[in-house]
PDB file of C-alpha atoms in Angstrom:
ATOM      1  CA  MET A   1       0.000   0.000   0.000  1.00  0.00           C
ATOM      2  CA  SER A   2       1.276   3.481  -0.789  1.00  0.00           C
ATOM      3  CA  ALA A   3       2.313   5.922   1.934  1.00  0.00           C
ATOM      4  CA  LYS A   4      -0.743   8.021   1.043  1.00  0.00           C
ATOM      5  CA  GLY A   5      -3.003   5.005   1.453  1.00  0.00           C
ATOM      6  CA  ASN A   6      -1.332   4.041   4.718  1.00  0.00           C
ATOM      7  CA  ARG A   7      -1.775   7.529   6.160  1.00  0.00           C
ATOM      8  CA  ARG A   8      -5.409   7.700   5.035  1.00  0.00           C
ATOM      9  CA  LYS A   9      -6.113   4.334   6.692  1.00  0.00           C
ATOM     10  CA  ALA A  10      -4.221   5.473   9.812  1.00  0.00           C
ATOM     11  CA  ARG A  11      -6.343   8.640   9.954  1.00  0.00           C
ATOM     12  CA  GLU A  12      -9.519   6.553   9.633  1.00  0.00           C
ATOM     13  CA  GLU A  13      -8.367   4.337  12.497  1.00  0.00           C
ATOM     14  CA  ALA A  14      -7.419   7.378  14.590  1.00  0.00           C
ATOM     15  CA  LEU A  15     -10.859   8.877  13.963  1.00  0.00           C
ATOM     16  CA  GLN A  16     -12.556   5.680  15.117  1.00  0.00           C
ATOM     17  CA  ILE A  17     -10.416   5.542  18.269  1.00  0.00           C
ATOM     18  CA  LEU A  18     -10.877   9.243  19.055  1.00  0.00           C
ATOM     19  CA  TYR A  19     -14.632   8.907  18.526  1.00  0.00           C
ATOM     20  CA  GLN A  20     -14.664   6.068  21.030  1.00  0.00           C
ATOM     21  CA  LEU A  21     -12.617   8.124  23.524  1.00  0.00           C
ATOM     22  CA  ASP A  22     -14.917  11.123  23.013  1.00  0.00           C
ATOM     23  CA  LEU A  23     -17.999   9.067  23.888  1.00  0.00           C
ATOM     24  CA  ASN A  24     -16.314   7.282  26.808  1.00  0.00           C
ATOM     25  CA  GLU A  25     -14.247   9.865  28.662  1.00  0.00           C
ATOM     26  CA  ASP A  26     -13.164   7.303  31.272  1.00  0.00           C
ATOM     27  CA  LEU A  27     -11.199   5.416  28.617  1.00  0.00           C
ATOM     28  CA  SER A  28      -7.497   6.258  28.344  1.00  0.00           C
ATOM     29  CA  PRO A  29      -5.875   6.719  24.920  1.00  0.00           C
ATOM     30  CA  GLN A  30      -3.828   3.555  25.509  1.00  0.00           C
ATOM     31  CA  ALA A  31      -6.962   1.585  26.407  1.00  0.00           C
ATOM     32  CA  GLY A  32      -8.705   2.944  23.298  1.00  0.00           C
ATOM     33  CA  LEU A  33      -5.783   1.908  21.099  1.00  0.00           C
ATOM     34  CA  HIS A  34      -5.680  -1.528  22.719  1.00  0.00           C
ATOM     35  CA  HIS A  35      -9.439  -2.004  22.385  1.00  0.00           C
ATOM     36  CA  PHE A  36      -9.312  -1.011  18.713  1.00  0.00           C
ATOM     37  CA  GLN A  37      -6.434  -3.388  18.018  1.00  0.00           C
ATOM     38  CA  SER A  38      -8.052  -6.311  19.818  1.00  0.00           C
ATOM     39  CA  SER A  39     -11.508  -5.676  18.319  1.00  0.00           C
ATOM     40  CA  PHE A  40     -10.602  -4.789  14.758  1.00  0.00           C
ATOM     41  CA  ASN A  41      -7.141  -6.404  14.517  1.00  0.00           C
ATOM     42  CA  PRO A  42      -5.461  -4.394  11.767  1.00  0.00           C
ATOM     43  CA  ALA A  43      -4.130  -6.587   8.956  1.00  0.00           C
ATOM     44  CA  ASP A  44      -0.591  -6.961  10.279  1.00  0.00           C
ATOM     45  CA  GLY A  45      -1.741  -7.228  13.890  1.00  0.00           C
ATOM     46  CA  ALA A  46      -0.380  -3.840  14.930  1.00  0.00           C
ATOM     47  CA  ILE A  47      -1.754  -0.338  14.792  1.00  0.00           C
ATOM     48  CA  ASP A  48       0.131   1.992  12.468  1.00  0.00           C
ATOM     49  CA  ASP A  49       2.655   4.376  14.061  1.00  0.00           C
ATOM     50  CA  PHE A  50       0.867   7.322  12.463  1.00  0.00           C
ATOM     51  CA  THR A  51      -2.398   6.237  14.127  1.00  0.00           C
ATOM     52  CA  HIS A  52      -0.583   6.248  17.480  1.00  0.00           C
ATOM     53  CA  ARG A  53       0.923   9.662  16.693  1.00  0.00           C
ATOM     54  CA  VAL A  54      -2.484  11.174  15.889  1.00  0.00           C
ATOM     55  CA  VAL A  55      -4.393   9.608  18.808  1.00  0.00           C
ATOM     56  CA  ASN A  56      -1.724  10.506  21.364  1.00  0.00           C
ATOM     57  CA  GLY A  57      -1.160  13.953  19.850  1.00  0.00           C
ATOM     58  CA  VAL A  58      -4.851  14.861  19.856  1.00  0.00           C
ATOM     59  CA  THR A  59      -5.398  13.580  23.398  1.00  0.00           C
ATOM     60  CA  ASN A  60      -2.237  15.252  24.740  1.00  0.00           C
ATOM     61  CA  HIS A  61      -3.190  18.627  23.208  1.00  0.00           C
ATOM     62  CA  LEU A  62      -6.972  18.321  23.480  1.00  0.00           C
ATOM     63  CA  LYS A  63      -7.635  21.516  25.461  1.00  0.00           C
ATOM     64  CA  GLU A  64      -5.537  23.627  23.092  1.00  0.00           C
ATOM     65  CA  ILE A  65      -7.088  21.993  20.013  1.00  0.00           C
ATOM     66  CA  ASP A  66     -10.638  22.481  21.299  1.00  0.00           C
ATOM     67  CA  THR A  67      -9.881  26.121  22.139  1.00  0.00           C
ATOM     68  CA  VAL A  68      -8.697  26.691  18.559  1.00  0.00           C
ATOM     69  CA  ILE A  69     -11.793  24.985  17.122  1.00  0.00           C
ATOM     70  CA  GLU A  70     -14.177  26.977  19.291  1.00  0.00           C
ATOM     71  CA  GLY A  71     -12.313  30.174  18.410  1.00  0.00           C
ATOM     72  CA  VAL A  72     -12.944  29.812  14.665  1.00  0.00           C
ATOM     73  CA  SER A  73     -16.233  27.918  14.467  1.00  0.00           C
ATOM     74  CA  GLU A  74     -18.834  30.648  14.725  1.00  0.00           C
ATOM     75  CA  ASN A  75     -22.112  29.620  16.351  1.00  0.00           C
ATOM     76  CA  TRP A  76     -20.883  26.043  16.758  1.00  0.00           C
ATOM     77  CA  ARG A  77     -19.881  25.235  20.282  1.00  0.00           C
ATOM     78  CA  LYS A  78     -18.001  21.987  20.561  1.00  0.00           C
ATOM     79  CA  ALA A  79     -20.904  20.318  22.368  1.00  0.00           C
ATOM     80  CA  ARG A  80     -23.288  21.125  19.478  1.00  0.00           C
ATOM     81  CA  MET A  81     -21.072  19.543  16.836  1.00  0.00           C
ATOM     82  CA  ALA A  82     -21.631  16.000  15.689  1.00  0.00           C
ATOM     83  CA  ALA A  83     -19.082  13.747  17.407  1.00  0.00           C
ATOM     84  CA  VAL A  84     -17.671  12.625  14.052  1.00  0.00           C
ATOM     85  CA  ASP A  85     -17.174  16.225  12.859  1.00  0.00           C
ATOM     86  CA  ARG A  86     -15.685  17.262  16.196  1.00  0.00           C
ATOM     87  CA  ASN A  87     -13.098  14.483  16.034  1.00  0.00           C
ATOM     88  CA  ILE A  88     -12.259  15.086  12.378  1.00  0.00           C
ATOM     89  CA  LEU A  89     -11.647  18.732  13.283  1.00  0.00           C
ATOM     90  CA  ARG A  90      -9.469  17.679  16.213  1.00  0.00           C
ATOM     91  CA  ILE A  91      -7.298  15.557  13.933  1.00  0.00           C
ATOM     92  CA  GLY A  92      -7.093  18.369  11.370  1.00  0.00           C
ATOM     93  CA  VAL A  93      -6.159  21.000  13.948  1.00  0.00           C
ATOM     94  CA  PHE A  94      -3.594  18.640  15.479  1.00  0.00           C
ATOM     95  CA  GLU A  95      -1.971  18.170  12.076  1.00  0.00           C
ATOM     96  CA  LEU A  96      -2.083  21.903  11.309  1.00  0.00           C
ATOM     97  CA  LEU A  97      -0.530  22.872  14.646  1.00  0.00           C
ATOM     98  CA  PHE A  98       1.848  20.036  15.430  1.00  0.00           C
ATOM     99  CA  CYS A  99       2.780  18.151  12.236  1.00  0.00           C
ATOM    100  CA  ASP A 100       5.250  20.277  10.296  1.00  0.00           C
ATOM    101  CA  ASP A 101       5.971  17.323   8.003  1.00  0.00           C
ATOM    102  CA  ILE A 102       2.414  17.410   6.606  1.00  0.00           C
ATOM    103  CA  PRO A 103       1.462  20.324   4.333  1.00  0.00           C
ATOM    104  CA  ALA A 104      -1.612  22.213   5.551  1.00  0.00           C
ATOM    105  CA  THR A 105      -3.441  21.639   2.275  1.00  0.00           C
ATOM    106  CA  VAL A 106      -2.880  17.875   2.572  1.00  0.00           C
ATOM    107  CA  SER A 107      -4.244  17.847   6.125  1.00  0.00           C
ATOM    108  CA  ILE A 108      -7.338  19.812   5.116  1.00  0.00           C
ATOM    109  CA  ASN A 109      -7.983  17.654   2.045  1.00  0.00           C
ATOM    110  CA  GLU A 110      -7.600  14.456   4.074  1.00  0.00           C
ATOM    111  CA  MET A 111     -10.059  15.733   6.695  1.00  0.00           C
ATOM    112  CA  ILE A 112     -12.565  16.556   3.942  1.00  0.00           C
ATOM    113  CA  GLU A 113     -12.206  12.977   2.665  1.00  0.00           C
ATOM    114  CA  LEU A 114     -12.826  11.630   6.178  1.00  0.00           C
ATOM    115  CA  ALA A 115     -15.908  13.849   6.418  1.00  0.00           C
ATOM    116  CA  LYS A 116     -17.209  12.532   3.088  1.00  0.00           C
ATOM    117  CA  HIS A 117     -16.767   8.960   4.270  1.00  0.00           C
ATOM    118  CA  PHE A 118     -17.860   9.202   7.919  1.00  0.00           C
ATOM    119  CA  GLY A 119     -19.807  12.442   8.295  1.00  0.00           C
ATOM    120  CA  ALA A 120     -23.155  13.846   7.247  1.00  0.00           C
ATOM    121  CA  GLU A 121     -23.847  15.405   3.859  1.00  0.00           C
ATOM    122  CA  SER A 122     -22.959  18.870   5.177  1.00  0.00           C
ATOM    123  CA  SER A 123     -19.825  17.710   7.023  1.00  0.00           C
ATOM    124  CA  PRO A 124     -17.222  18.200   4.245  1.00  0.00           C
ATOM    125  CA  ALA A 125     -18.133  21.877   3.746  1.00  0.00           C
ATOM    126  CA  PHE A 126     -18.227  22.489   7.506  1.00  0.00           C
ATOM    127  CA  ILE A 127     -14.845  20.791   8.045  1.00  0.00           C
ATOM    128  CA  ASN A 128     -13.315  22.694   5.116  1.00  0.00           C
ATOM    129  CA  GLY A 129     -14.601  26.037   6.393  1.00  0.00           C
ATOM    130  CA  VAL A 130     -13.352  25.584   9.940  1.00  0.00           C
ATOM    131  CA  LEU A 131      -9.939  24.215   8.942  1.00  0.00           C
ATOM    132  CA  ASP A 132      -9.437  26.971   6.344  1.00  0.00           C
ATOM    133  CA  LYS A 133      -9.993  29.502   9.143  1.00  0.00           C
ATOM    134  CA  VAL A 134      -7.485  27.703  11.347  1.00  0.00           C
ATOM    135  CA  LYS A 135      -4.965  27.619   8.496  1.00  0.00           C
ATOM    136  CA  ALA A 136      -5.436  31.370   7.972  1.00  0.00           C
ATOM    137  CA  THR A 137      -4.551  32.019  11.618  1.00  0.00           C
ATOM    138  CA  LEU A 138      -1.342  29.976  11.521  1.00  0.00           C
ATOM    139  CA  ASN A 139       1.817  31.957  11.977  1.00  0.00           C
ATOM    140  CA  ARG A 140       4.194  29.087  11.417  1.00  0.00           C
ATOM    141  CA  PRO A 141       6.719  29.681   8.645  1.00  0.00           C
ATOM    142  CA  GLU A 142       8.169  26.173   9.185  1.00  0.00           C
ATOM    143  CA  LYS A 143       4.808  24.606   8.278  1.00  0.00           C
ATOM    144  CA  ALA A 144       4.422  23.598   4.660  1.00  0.00           C
ATOM    145  CA  PRO A 145       1.477  25.427   3.007  1.00  0.00           C
TER     146      PRO A 145
END
């Protein structure tokens, strides 16, 4: 599988794990990763390193990520957002803020693809709008555009 395909699959897995953690706040990220691996047993028996990076990164920076999302999503408090959209946005903001090796446009496009696959009909446009606003606020010259 290509690197692009691997990362897309890893993002899908991360979304599923983060969704589970969002709905069960008593579950630790490690327990969520373990549960996912034991329940869905990825093909090679191990969860991708990028999945780990995203899940741990989002959970470690959750307050900061949620603050950024709430700051740019007008009239959409985090609690009002669909859980799928909220977690796609969290992954996107994590990548925009903390993954200098991933161009911003790639992160946004990948989140739109996740929204098309897992979200509601209006999710891709909502995700695109919020992440474009986040991208516009970035003052990170080391981040690829």
